[in-house]
XYZ file of C-alpha atoms in Angstrom:
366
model
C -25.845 -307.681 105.780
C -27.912 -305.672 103.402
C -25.930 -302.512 101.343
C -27.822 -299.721 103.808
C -25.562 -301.183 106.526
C -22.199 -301.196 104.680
C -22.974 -297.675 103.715
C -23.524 -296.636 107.006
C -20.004 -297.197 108.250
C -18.795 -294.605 105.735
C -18.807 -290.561 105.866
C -20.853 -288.550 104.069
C -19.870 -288.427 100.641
C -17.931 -284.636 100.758
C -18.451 -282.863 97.800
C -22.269 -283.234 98.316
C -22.013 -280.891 101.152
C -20.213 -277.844 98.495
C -23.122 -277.991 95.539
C -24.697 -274.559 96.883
C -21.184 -273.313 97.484
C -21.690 -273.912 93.527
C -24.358 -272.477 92.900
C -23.406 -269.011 94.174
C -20.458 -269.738 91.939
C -22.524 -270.680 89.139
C -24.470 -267.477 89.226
C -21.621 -265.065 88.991
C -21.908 -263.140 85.757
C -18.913 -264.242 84.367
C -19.417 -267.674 84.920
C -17.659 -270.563 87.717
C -14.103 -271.244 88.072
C -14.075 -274.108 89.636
C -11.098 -274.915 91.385
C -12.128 -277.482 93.706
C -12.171 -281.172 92.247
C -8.770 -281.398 90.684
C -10.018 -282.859 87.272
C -7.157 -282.427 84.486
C -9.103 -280.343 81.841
C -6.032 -280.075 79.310
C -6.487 -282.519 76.302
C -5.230 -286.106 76.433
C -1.871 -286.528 73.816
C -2.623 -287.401 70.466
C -0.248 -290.247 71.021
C -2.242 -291.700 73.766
C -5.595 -291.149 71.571
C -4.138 -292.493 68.832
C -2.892 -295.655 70.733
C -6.491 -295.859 72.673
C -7.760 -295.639 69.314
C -5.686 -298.435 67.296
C -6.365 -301.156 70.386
C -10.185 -299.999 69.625
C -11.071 -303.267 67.864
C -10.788 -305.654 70.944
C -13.535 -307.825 71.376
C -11.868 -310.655 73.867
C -11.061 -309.772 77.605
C -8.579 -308.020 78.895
C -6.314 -309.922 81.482
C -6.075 -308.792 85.146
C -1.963 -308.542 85.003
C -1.917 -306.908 81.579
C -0.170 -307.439 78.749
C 3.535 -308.536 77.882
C 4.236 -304.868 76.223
C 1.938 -303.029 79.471
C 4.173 -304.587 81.799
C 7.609 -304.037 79.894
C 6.273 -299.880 79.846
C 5.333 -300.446 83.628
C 8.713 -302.081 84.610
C 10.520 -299.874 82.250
C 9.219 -296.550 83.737
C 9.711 -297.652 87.162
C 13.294 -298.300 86.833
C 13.693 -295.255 84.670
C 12.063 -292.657 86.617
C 12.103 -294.042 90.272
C 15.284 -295.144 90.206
C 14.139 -298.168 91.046
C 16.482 -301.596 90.452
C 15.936 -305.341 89.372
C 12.088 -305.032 88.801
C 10.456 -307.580 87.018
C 6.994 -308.286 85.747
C 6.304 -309.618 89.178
C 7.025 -306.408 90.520
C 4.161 -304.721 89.079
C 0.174 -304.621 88.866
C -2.058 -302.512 86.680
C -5.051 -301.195 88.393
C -8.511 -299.760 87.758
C -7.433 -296.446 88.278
C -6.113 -295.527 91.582
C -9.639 -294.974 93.433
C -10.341 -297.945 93.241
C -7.391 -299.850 94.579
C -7.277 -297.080 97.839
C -10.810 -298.190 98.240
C -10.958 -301.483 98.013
C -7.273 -302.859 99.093
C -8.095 -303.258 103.071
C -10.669 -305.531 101.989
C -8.392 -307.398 99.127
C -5.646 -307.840 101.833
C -8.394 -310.001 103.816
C -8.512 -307.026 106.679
C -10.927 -306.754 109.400
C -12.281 -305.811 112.898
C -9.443 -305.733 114.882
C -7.077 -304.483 112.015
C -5.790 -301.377 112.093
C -5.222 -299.175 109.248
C -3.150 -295.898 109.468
C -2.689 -292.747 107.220
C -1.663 -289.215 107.467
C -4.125 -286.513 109.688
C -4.947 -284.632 106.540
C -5.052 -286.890 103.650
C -7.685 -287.744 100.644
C -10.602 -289.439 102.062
C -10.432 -292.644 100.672
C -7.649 -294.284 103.011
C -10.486 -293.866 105.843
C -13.086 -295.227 103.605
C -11.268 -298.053 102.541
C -10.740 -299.242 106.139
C -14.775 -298.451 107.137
C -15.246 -300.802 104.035
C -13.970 -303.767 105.540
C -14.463 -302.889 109.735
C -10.834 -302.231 110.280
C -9.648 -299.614 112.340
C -8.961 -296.026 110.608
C -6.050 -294.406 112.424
C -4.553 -291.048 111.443
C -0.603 -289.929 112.262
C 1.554 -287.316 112.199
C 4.843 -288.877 112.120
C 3.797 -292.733 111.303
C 6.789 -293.693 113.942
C 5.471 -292.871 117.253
C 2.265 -294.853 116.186
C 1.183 -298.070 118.350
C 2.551 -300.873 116.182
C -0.206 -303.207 117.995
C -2.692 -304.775 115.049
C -1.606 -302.525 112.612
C -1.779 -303.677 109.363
C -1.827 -301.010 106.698
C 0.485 -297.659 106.636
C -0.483 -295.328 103.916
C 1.860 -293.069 103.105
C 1.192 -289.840 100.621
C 4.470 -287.911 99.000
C 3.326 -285.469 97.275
C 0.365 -284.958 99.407
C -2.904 -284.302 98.386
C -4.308 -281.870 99.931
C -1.533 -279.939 101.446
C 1.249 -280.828 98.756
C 3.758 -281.529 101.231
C 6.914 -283.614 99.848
C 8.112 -286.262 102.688
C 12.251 -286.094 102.408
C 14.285 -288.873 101.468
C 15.218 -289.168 105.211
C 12.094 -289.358 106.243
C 11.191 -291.893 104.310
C 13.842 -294.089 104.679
C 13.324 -293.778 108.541
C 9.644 -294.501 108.538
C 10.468 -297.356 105.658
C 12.734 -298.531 108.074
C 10.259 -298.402 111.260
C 7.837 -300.401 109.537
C 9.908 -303.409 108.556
C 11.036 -303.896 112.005
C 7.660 -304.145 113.222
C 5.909 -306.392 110.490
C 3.844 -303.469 108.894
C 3.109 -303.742 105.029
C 3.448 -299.655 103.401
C 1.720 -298.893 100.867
C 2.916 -295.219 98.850
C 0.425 -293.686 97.412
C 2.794 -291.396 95.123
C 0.458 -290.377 92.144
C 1.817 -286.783 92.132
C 5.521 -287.833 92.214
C 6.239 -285.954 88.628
C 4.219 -283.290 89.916
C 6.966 -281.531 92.454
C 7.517 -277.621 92.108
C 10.164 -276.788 95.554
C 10.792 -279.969 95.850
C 11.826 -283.616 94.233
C 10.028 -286.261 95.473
C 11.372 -289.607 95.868
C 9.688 -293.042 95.498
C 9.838 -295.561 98.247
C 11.282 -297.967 95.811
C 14.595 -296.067 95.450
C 17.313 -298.067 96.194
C 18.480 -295.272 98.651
C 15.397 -295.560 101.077
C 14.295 -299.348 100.492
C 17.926 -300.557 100.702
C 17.411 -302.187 97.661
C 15.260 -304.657 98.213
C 10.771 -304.055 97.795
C 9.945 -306.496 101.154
C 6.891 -305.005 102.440
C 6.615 -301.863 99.954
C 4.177 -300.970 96.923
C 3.977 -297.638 95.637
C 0.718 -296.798 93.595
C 0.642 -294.785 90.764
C -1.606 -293.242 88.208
C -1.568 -291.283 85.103
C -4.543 -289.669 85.854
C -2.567 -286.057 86.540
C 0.263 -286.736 84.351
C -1.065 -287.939 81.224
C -4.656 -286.182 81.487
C -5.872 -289.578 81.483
C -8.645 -289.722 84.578
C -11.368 -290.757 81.927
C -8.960 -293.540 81.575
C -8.767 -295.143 84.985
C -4.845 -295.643 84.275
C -2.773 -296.864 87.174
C -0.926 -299.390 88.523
C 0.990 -300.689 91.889
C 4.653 -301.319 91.703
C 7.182 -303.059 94.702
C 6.973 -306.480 96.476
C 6.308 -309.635 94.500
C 4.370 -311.550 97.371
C 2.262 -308.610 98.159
C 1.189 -307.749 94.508
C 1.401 -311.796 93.621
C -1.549 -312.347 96.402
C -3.546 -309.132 94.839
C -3.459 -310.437 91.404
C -4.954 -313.673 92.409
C -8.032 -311.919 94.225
C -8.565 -309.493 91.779
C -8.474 -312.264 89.007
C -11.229 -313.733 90.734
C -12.860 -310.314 90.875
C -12.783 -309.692 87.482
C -10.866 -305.989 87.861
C -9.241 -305.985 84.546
C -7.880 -302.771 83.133
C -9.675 -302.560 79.488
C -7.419 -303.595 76.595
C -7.319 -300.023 74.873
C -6.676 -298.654 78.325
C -3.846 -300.924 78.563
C -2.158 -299.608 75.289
C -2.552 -296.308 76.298
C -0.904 -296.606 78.853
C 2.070 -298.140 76.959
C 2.034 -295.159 74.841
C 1.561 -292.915 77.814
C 4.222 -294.279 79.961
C 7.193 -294.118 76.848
C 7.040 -290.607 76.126
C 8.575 -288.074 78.494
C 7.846 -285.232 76.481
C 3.326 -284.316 76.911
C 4.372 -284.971 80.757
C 6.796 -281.687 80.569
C 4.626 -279.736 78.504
C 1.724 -280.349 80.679
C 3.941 -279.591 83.406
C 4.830 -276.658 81.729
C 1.294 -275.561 82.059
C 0.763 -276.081 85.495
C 3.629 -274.749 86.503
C 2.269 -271.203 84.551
C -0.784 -271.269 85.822
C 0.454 -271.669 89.484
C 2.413 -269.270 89.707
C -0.029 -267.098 88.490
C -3.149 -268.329 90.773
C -0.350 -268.486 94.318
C 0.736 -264.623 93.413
C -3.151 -263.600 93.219
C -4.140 -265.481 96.511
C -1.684 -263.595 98.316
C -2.068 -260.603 97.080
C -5.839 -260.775 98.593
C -4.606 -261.829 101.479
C -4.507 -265.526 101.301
C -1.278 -267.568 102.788
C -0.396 -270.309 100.954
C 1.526 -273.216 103.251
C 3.571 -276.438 101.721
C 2.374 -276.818 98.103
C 5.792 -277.645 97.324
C 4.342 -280.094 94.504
C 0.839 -281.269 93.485
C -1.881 -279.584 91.774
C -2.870 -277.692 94.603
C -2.546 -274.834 96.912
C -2.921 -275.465 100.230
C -4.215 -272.213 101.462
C -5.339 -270.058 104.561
C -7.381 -266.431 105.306
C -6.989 -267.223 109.493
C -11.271 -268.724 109.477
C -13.080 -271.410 109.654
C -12.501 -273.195 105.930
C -16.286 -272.744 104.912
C -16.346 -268.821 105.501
C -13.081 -269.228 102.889
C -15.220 -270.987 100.534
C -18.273 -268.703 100.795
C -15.906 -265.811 100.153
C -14.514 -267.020 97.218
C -17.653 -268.541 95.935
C -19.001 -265.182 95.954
C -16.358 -264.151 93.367
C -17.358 -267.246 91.644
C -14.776 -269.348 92.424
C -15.153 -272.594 94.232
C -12.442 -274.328 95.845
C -12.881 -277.478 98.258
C -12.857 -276.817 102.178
C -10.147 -278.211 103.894
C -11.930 -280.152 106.981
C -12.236 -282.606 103.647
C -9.236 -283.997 104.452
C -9.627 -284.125 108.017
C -10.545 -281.523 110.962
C -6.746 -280.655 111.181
C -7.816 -278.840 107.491
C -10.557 -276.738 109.140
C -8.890 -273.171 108.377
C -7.478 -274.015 104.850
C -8.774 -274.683 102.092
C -7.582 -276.317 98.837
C -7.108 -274.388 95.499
C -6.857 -276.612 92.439
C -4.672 -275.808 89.715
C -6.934 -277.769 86.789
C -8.855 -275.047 85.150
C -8.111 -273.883 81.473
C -5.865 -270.695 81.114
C -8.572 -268.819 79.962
C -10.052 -269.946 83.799
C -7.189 -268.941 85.770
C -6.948 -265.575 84.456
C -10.663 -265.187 85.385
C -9.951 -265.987 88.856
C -6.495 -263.935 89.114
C -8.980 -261.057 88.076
C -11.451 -261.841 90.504
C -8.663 -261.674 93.310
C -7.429 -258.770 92.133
């Protein structure tokens, strides 16, 4: 099968379809605020630098399950800031950044024509991708419950959500946990904007209080991408069931998808200080408040966005009129149909622009 034909199982590639959007953002006289890919734009901590820095001078490979001190900060964090209980090394998996692993898992978990993989109506485009990939099914939900069990393989879930920011309760997620073990279905959480929640607290699927205390048929992914301003870094890693993450290591061993050394103590560094996470926090939580005040005030309404790095917002049109509008002030901002045709009258505001950026678009909407 030559590449042409893989490739033509997939969408478009999105963000192709917004570059004149950004150009008529480009040209305004004050320059772009761009506000629709989400990249952190803050600096990375001089502790992580530093770190990155010191593991510099690493000339042998990298191993695919990390090292003893990554997955002591991996198993540490988990069980200190998901609550999580009794996880080991063999409870956890660094990954190429978390991309990667939403692309290419279907494929790694030996998935195929007949396989059905399910994730939420509006949700980043990679889950569907990742299915197309390897000829399963892609299969979008509402409420994951009331979907046909039949062949289905793969449930992503995604709390916070990106685009819409929505936070899925504990409840909720015990239910659907709860659903899904009855009827054989492996879950994977993608829950990379977990310390990222504004109205809400999010909760990983690994709490003892939704997984009962035991990680059959779970994995949350995470990433410090967001948290650490590390998505130059391709920092992430899966945490949950043993046999599930056991199986993965062996593939990608044999794939060669080995996190890069100095990566690997960054993300040591990264993962054991608490305090860059609130101060970057800190910022986004200014710069919100600040960017959800002006969209309303012209008119916008902003709906969920209870955590993330987004603002799920509406005018009452089609999401590509939004975008011209705004682009017109020179701001650009991604259209909503993105993430799915249920997005076609929203569109998503990112929160990762400097200070100095933000202001210029409060003024624009002012």
């Amino acid at each position: 099968m030559s590449a042409a034909a893989v490739s033509s199982r997939l969408p478009v590639f999105p963000w192709d379809k917004l570059e004149p959007y950004k150009a008529t953002a480009a040209a305004h006289p004050d320059g772009i605020v761009d506000l629709s890919v989400g990249t952190p734009v803050d600096p990375v901590p001089e502790l992580i630098r530093r770190a990155l820095v010191e593991a510099a001078d690493s000339p042998g490979y990298p191993t695919v399950w990390g090292t003893v001190a990554l997955r002591d900060a991996l198993t540490g964090w988990v069980e200190r800031r998901l609550g999580a209980r009794g996880v080991t090394h063999r409870h956890v998996l660094p990954v190429v950044g978390s991309k990667e692993l939403v692309a290419w898992l279907p494929t790694q978990l030996g998935l195929g024509p007949g396989d059905r993989v399910a994730y939420p109506r509006l949700a980043y485009p990679t889950y569907e991708v990742g299915a197309r990939l390897c000829g399963a099914e892609p299969v979008v939900y509402d409420d994951p419950t009331e979907l046909d069990p039949a062949g289905l393989r793969l449930l992503w879930l995604n709390s916070p959500s990106n685009p819409t920011g929505r936070v899925l309760s504990q409840d909720e997620l015990t239910r659907i946990v709860a659903w899904a073990r009855r009827h054989g279905v492996l879950v994977f959480s993608d829950e990379c904007y977990l310390e990222l929640g504004w109205e809400a607290d999010p909760v990983s699927v690994l709490h003892p209080e939704v997984c009962g205390g035991t990680y059959d048929g779970l994995v949350a992914v995470h990433s410090l991408s967001k948290r650490s301003n590390l998505a130059g870094y391709r920092a992430a890693f899966l945490a949950g069931d043993p046999a599930v993450l056991g199986e993965l290591l062996q593939i990608r061993k044999h794939g060669g998808m080995m996190t890069p050394a100095p990566v690997q103590a960054a993300t040591v560094a990264a993962l054991g200080d608490d305090r860059h996470v609130q101060e970057q926090r800190e910022r986004y939580s200014a710069r919100r408040t600040a960017l959800r005040a002006a969209l309303e005030a012209h008119g916008f309404r902003v709906d969920h966005s209870e955590a993330s790095l987004y603002l799920w917002s509406r005018r009452d049109e089609p999401c590509w009129d939004t975008v011209a509008h705004l682009a017109e002030l020179g701001i650009l901002v991604a259209p909503g149909d993105f993430y799915g045709v249920a997005g076609e009258r929203h569109v998503r505001v990112a929160l990762t622009a400097t200070d100095e950026r933000i202001d210029a678009a409060v003024k624009r909407l002012g």
